Amino acid sequence: MAKRPRVLALILAGGTGGRLEVLTEERPKPAMPFGGSYRLVDFSLSNCAHSGLSDVWVVEQYQPHSLNDHLAGGRPWDLDRTSGGLRLLPPYEGRRDGGFAEGNADALYRNRALVRAFGPDVVIVLSADHVYRLDFRDLLDEHAARGGELTLVSTRVPLEEAPRYGNVVVGEGGRVTGFDYKPKSPRGDLATAEIFAYDARALLDTLDRLGEELGDGAALRDYGHVLLPRFVERGKVYDFRLEGYWRDVGTPESYFAAHRDLLGERPAFEPDRPDWPLLTQGPQRRPAHVSASARVEDALLAPGARVRGEVARSVLGPGVEIAEGAVVRDAIVLADAVIEGGARVEGAIVDECARVGEGARVGASPPAGRVTSEALALVGRRARVAPRARVEPGARVKPGESVRGP
């Protein structure tokens, strides 16, 4: 029987998530709520847990407090272990390579000594802001069979969105022959899913050499600038195709679209599949309550939500209150937000603990097709929209800000 490789999973959860605008001003993107009951980091952690990966490190940087609270020492994913399990890697001051990373490749560079001391055979590198389901054992089997230095997971994306990602060209035998990072004119619709299985020695040696050549690990920036192209140049990178659902939710538009994918009679993605449930750390709340005055159509209601008004094609987080006479359509309302009577919230994302006053208007009914970030109204955490105030489509209300009424 072949020796099972020692695998280390590194989840890169340190970015500022600036593309989500006001929604990530006070939290890291991996801690963003999703689907009413989950957080974005749950996808990578759950995939690790179901794939039998017991050594999982989370690389943190930007506002890690809410993320640490959610991670709960790894308990929901069976990673709270005496030996191995979940390990958090915050930024640190050191004689060399300490402080804040300047990109995800630089984050790997700064933590290479810890990885080397752990002694893995394979390092799986993951992002913490994608919605997908993948058994990493299949990836590891393919990586071992190919015998390459790197196996990257790719997926098809709409061609108009391809410039947002690393563009991959695959030749005979699944070998990656070309790579362009966020190109203005992509060569196709095949993109990296930002899931990588590295031969550990090749990764560490490459990081060391690039650090010497560039004189500073920060010059590595993100994986697509220098690190991945160097591997592709050596001709030992192979493709692993993810045929199922995958979505980057790094913009308001994609975050909104991913929630739409949870709705309908046949959702495009089902988070809580019995054979592969999405594991999470969540507060204990009473069941959602729908009163006699309510009208609910095609919506997800998290525990603790209370609906007395109208909700359609929307997702409500824990503890959300929709008062009698209020209308919420085509919207995402996050935990403990309150929509008062007579208010209308449409084509909008309302963040945690925000309050929309009586008779106020937030956003407007979006078209049936694609909804752009510019068309969505965003109301930040703890923001207050005064009675009869108006938040126009595309407007941004910062966390804690108050919008005055007429």
PDB file of C-alpha atoms in Angstrom, residues 15-145:
ATOM      1  CA  GLY A  15      -7.268  40.233   2.402  1.00  0.00           C
ATOM      2  CA  THR A  16      -9.196  43.442   2.995  1.00  0.00           C
ATOM      3  CA  GLY A  17     -12.012  42.480   0.640  1.00  0.00           C
ATOM      4  CA  GLY A  18     -12.297  46.047  -0.600  1.00  0.00           C
ATOM      5  CA  ARG A  19     -14.385  45.076  -3.631  1.00  0.00           C
ATOM      6  CA  LEU A  20     -17.306  44.410  -1.276  1.00  0.00           C
ATOM      7  CA  GLU A  21     -17.147  48.060  -0.285  1.00  0.00           C
ATOM      8  CA  VAL A  22     -19.078  49.028   2.870  1.00  0.00           C
ATOM      9  CA  LEU A  23     -19.856  45.377   3.653  1.00  0.00           C
ATOM     10  CA  THR A  24     -16.219  44.652   4.572  1.00  0.00           C
ATOM     11  CA  GLU A  25     -15.219  47.927   6.205  1.00  0.00           C
ATOM     12  CA  GLU A  26     -15.577  46.299   9.630  1.00  0.00           C
ATOM     13  CA  ARG A  27     -15.020  42.604   8.893  1.00  0.00           C
ATOM     14  CA  PRO A  28     -12.778  40.419   6.742  1.00  0.00           C
ATOM     15  CA  LYS A  29     -14.385  38.977   3.648  1.00  0.00           C
ATOM     16  CA  PRO A  30     -14.136  35.346   4.892  1.00  0.00           C
ATOM     17  CA  ALA A  31     -16.380  36.332   7.835  1.00  0.00           C
ATOM     18  CA  MET A  32     -19.103  37.691   5.548  1.00  0.00           C
ATOM     19  CA  PRO A  33     -22.458  36.034   6.259  1.00  0.00           C
ATOM     20  CA  PHE A  34     -23.838  33.862   3.493  1.00  0.00           C
ATOM     21  CA  GLY A  35     -27.133  32.123   2.880  1.00  0.00           C
ATOM     22  CA  GLY A  36     -28.693  33.301   6.125  1.00  0.00           C
ATOM     23  CA  SER A  37     -26.873  30.871   8.414  1.00  0.00           C
ATOM     24  CA  TYR A  38     -23.275  30.564   7.220  1.00  0.00           C
ATOM     25  CA  ARG A  39     -20.007  32.455   6.668  1.00  0.00           C
ATOM     26  CA  LEU A  40     -17.902  32.399   3.516  1.00  0.00           C
ATOM     27  CA  VAL A  41     -14.975  30.665   5.225  1.00  0.00           C
ATOM     28  CA  ASP A  42     -17.292  27.733   6.005  1.00  0.00           C
ATOM     29  CA  PHE A  43     -16.989  26.443   2.434  1.00  0.00           C
ATOM     30  CA  SER A  44     -13.228  25.870   2.524  1.00  0.00           C
ATOM     31  CA  LEU A  45     -13.339  24.537   6.089  1.00  0.00           C
ATOM     32  CA  SER A  46     -16.228  22.164   5.374  1.00  0.00           C
ATOM     33  CA  ASN A  47     -14.549  20.857   2.227  1.00  0.00           C
ATOM     34  CA  CYS A  48     -11.426  20.192   4.289  1.00  0.00           C
ATOM     35  CA  ALA A  49     -13.417  18.425   7.011  1.00  0.00           C
ATOM     36  CA  HIS A  50     -15.360  16.181   4.633  1.00  0.00           C
ATOM     37  CA  SER A  51     -12.172  15.417   2.680  1.00  0.00           C
ATOM     38  CA  GLY A  52     -10.460  14.122   5.813  1.00  0.00           C
ATOM     39  CA  LEU A  53      -7.854  16.896   6.037  1.00  0.00           C
ATOM     40  CA  SER A  54      -6.959  17.299   9.696  1.00  0.00           C
ATOM     41  CA  ASP A  55      -4.177  19.916   9.489  1.00  0.00           C
ATOM     42  CA  VAL A  56      -5.712  23.225   8.462  1.00  0.00           C
ATOM     43  CA  TRP A  57      -4.030  26.603   8.932  1.00  0.00           C
ATOM     44  CA  VAL A  58      -5.845  29.905   8.443  1.00  0.00           C
ATOM     45  CA  VAL A  59      -3.640  32.846   7.462  1.00  0.00           C
ATOM     46  CA  GLU A  60      -5.191  36.032   8.885  1.00  0.00           C
ATOM     47  CA  GLN A  61      -4.476  39.721   8.605  1.00  0.00           C
ATOM     48  CA  TYR A  62      -7.330  42.196   8.162  1.00  0.00           C
ATOM     49  CA  GLN A  63      -9.677  42.661  11.153  1.00  0.00           C
ATOM     50  CA  PRO A  64      -9.436  39.031  12.337  1.00  0.00           C
ATOM     51  CA  HIS A  65     -11.549  39.385  15.502  1.00  0.00           C
ATOM     52  CA  SER A  66     -14.939  38.438  14.049  1.00  0.00           C
ATOM     53  CA  LEU A  67     -13.295  35.648  12.070  1.00  0.00           C
ATOM     54  CA  ASN A  68     -11.649  34.260  15.216  1.00  0.00           C
ATOM     55  CA  ASP A  69     -14.977  34.356  17.041  1.00  0.00           C
ATOM     56  CA  HIS A  70     -16.548  32.355  14.244  1.00  0.00           C
ATOM     57  CA  LEU A  71     -13.742  29.809  13.949  1.00  0.00           C
ATOM     58  CA  ALA A  72     -14.314  28.786  17.587  1.00  0.00           C
ATOM     59  CA  GLY A  73     -11.066  26.863  17.791  1.00  0.00           C
ATOM     60  CA  GLY A  74     -12.165  24.595  14.935  1.00  0.00           C
ATOM     61  CA  ARG A  75     -14.948  22.802  16.815  1.00  0.00           C
ATOM     62  CA  PRO A  76     -17.666  22.870  14.104  1.00  0.00           C
ATOM     63  CA  TRP A  77     -15.259  21.207  11.632  1.00  0.00           C
ATOM     64  CA  ASP A  78     -13.784  18.673  14.103  1.00  0.00           C
ATOM     65  CA  LEU A  79     -10.481  20.547  14.034  1.00  0.00           C
ATOM     66  CA  ASP A  80     -10.160  21.255  17.805  1.00  0.00           C
ATOM     67  CA  ARG A  81      -7.474  18.660  18.396  1.00  0.00           C
ATOM     68  CA  THR A  82      -4.579  18.172  20.776  1.00  0.00           C
ATOM     69  CA  SER A  83      -2.291  17.356  17.860  1.00  0.00           C
ATOM     70  CA  GLY A  84      -2.879  19.028  14.515  1.00  0.00           C
ATOM     71  CA  GLY A  85      -6.264  20.515  13.734  1.00  0.00           C
ATOM     72  CA  LEU A  86      -6.889  24.220  13.222  1.00  0.00           C
ATOM     73  CA  ARG A  87      -4.046  26.716  13.558  1.00  0.00           C
ATOM     74  CA  LEU A  88      -4.369  30.489  13.140  1.00  0.00           C
ATOM     75  CA  LEU A  89      -1.495  32.420  11.586  1.00  0.00           C
ATOM     76  CA  PRO A  90      -1.831  36.158  12.325  1.00  0.00           C
ATOM     77  CA  PRO A  91       0.676  38.732  11.061  1.00  0.00           C
ATOM     78  CA  TYR A  92       3.633  39.158  13.380  1.00  0.00           C
ATOM     79  CA  GLU A  93       6.724  41.267  13.944  1.00  0.00           C
ATOM     80  CA  GLY A  94       9.931  39.385  13.303  1.00  0.00           C
ATOM     81  CA  ARG A  95      13.531  39.929  12.312  1.00  0.00           C
ATOM     82  CA  ARG A  96      12.662  38.898   8.766  1.00  0.00           C
ATOM     83  CA  ASP A  97       9.418  38.586   6.817  1.00  0.00           C
ATOM     84  CA  GLY A  98       7.261  39.863   9.684  1.00  0.00           C
ATOM     85  CA  GLY A  99       4.331  42.260   9.575  1.00  0.00           C
ATOM     86  CA  PHE A 100       1.682  42.591   6.934  1.00  0.00           C
ATOM     87  CA  ALA A 101       1.690  40.633   3.687  1.00  0.00           C
ATOM     88  CA  GLU A 102       1.357  42.425   0.357  1.00  0.00           C
ATOM     89  CA  GLY A 103      -0.650  39.690  -1.357  1.00  0.00           C
ATOM     90  CA  ASN A 104      -1.440  36.000  -1.103  1.00  0.00           C
ATOM     91  CA  ALA A 105       1.894  34.839  -2.575  1.00  0.00           C
ATOM     92  CA  ASP A 106       3.709  37.114  -0.125  1.00  0.00           C
ATOM     93  CA  ALA A 107       1.650  35.543   2.682  1.00  0.00           C
ATOM     94  CA  LEU A 108       2.971  32.130   1.649  1.00  0.00           C
ATOM     95  CA  TYR A 109       6.506  33.510   1.552  1.00  0.00           C
ATOM     96  CA  ARG A 110       6.241  34.963   5.061  1.00  0.00           C
ATOM     97  CA  ASN A 111       5.010  31.677   6.511  1.00  0.00           C
ATOM     98  CA  ARG A 112       7.338  29.358   4.602  1.00  0.00           C
ATOM     99  CA  ALA A 113       9.499  28.595   7.666  1.00  0.00           C
ATOM    100  CA  LEU A 114       6.451  27.309   9.557  1.00  0.00           C
ATOM    101  CA  VAL A 115       5.397  25.189   6.589  1.00  0.00           C
ATOM    102  CA  ARG A 116       8.915  23.763   6.249  1.00  0.00           C
ATOM    103  CA  ALA A 117       9.013  22.888   9.958  1.00  0.00           C
ATOM    104  CA  PHE A 118       5.682  21.068   9.643  1.00  0.00           C
ATOM    105  CA  GLY A 119       7.151  18.905   6.879  1.00  0.00           C
ATOM    106  CA  PRO A 120       4.217  18.269   4.528  1.00  0.00           C
ATOM    107  CA  ASP A 121       4.430  16.368   1.264  1.00  0.00           C
ATOM    108  CA  VAL A 122       1.616  18.386  -0.314  1.00  0.00           C
ATOM    109  CA  VAL A 123       0.351  21.881   0.470  1.00  0.00           C
ATOM    110  CA  ILE A 124      -3.219  22.675  -0.568  1.00  0.00           C
ATOM    111  CA  VAL A 125      -3.700  26.441  -0.808  1.00  0.00           C
ATOM    112  CA  LEU A 126      -7.267  27.767  -0.676  1.00  0.00           C
ATOM    113  CA  SER A 127      -9.068  31.073  -0.691  1.00  0.00           C
ATOM    114  CA  ALA A 128     -11.786  31.763   1.855  1.00  0.00           C
ATOM    115  CA  ASP A 129     -14.301  33.676  -0.253  1.00  0.00           C
ATOM    116  CA  HIS A 130     -15.618  31.184  -2.808  1.00  0.00           C
ATOM    117  CA  VAL A 131     -18.831  29.165  -2.856  1.00  0.00           C
ATOM    118  CA  TYR A 132     -18.219  25.597  -4.037  1.00  0.00           C
ATOM    119  CA  ARG A 133     -18.115  21.936  -3.069  1.00  0.00           C
ATOM    120  CA  LEU A 134     -15.054  19.777  -3.754  1.00  0.00           C
ATOM    121  CA  ASP A 135     -13.627  16.544  -2.372  1.00  0.00           C
ATOM    122  CA  PHE A 136      -9.939  17.350  -2.047  1.00  0.00           C
ATOM    123  CA  ARG A 137      -9.130  13.622  -2.015  1.00  0.00           C
ATOM    124  CA  ASP A 138      -9.912  13.556  -5.739  1.00  0.00           C
ATOM    125  CA  LEU A 139      -7.540  16.482  -6.267  1.00  0.00           C
ATOM    126  CA  LEU A 140      -4.802  14.775  -4.237  1.00  0.00           C
ATOM    127  CA  ASP A 141      -5.200  11.523  -6.176  1.00  0.00           C
ATOM    128  CA  GLU A 142      -4.897  13.382  -9.474  1.00  0.00           C
ATOM    129  CA  HIS A 143      -1.892  15.319  -8.208  1.00  0.00           C
ATOM    130  CA  ALA A 144      -0.120  12.105  -7.185  1.00  0.00           C
ATOM    131  CA  ALA A 145      -0.926  10.378 -10.476  1.00  0.00           C
TER     132      ALA A 145
END
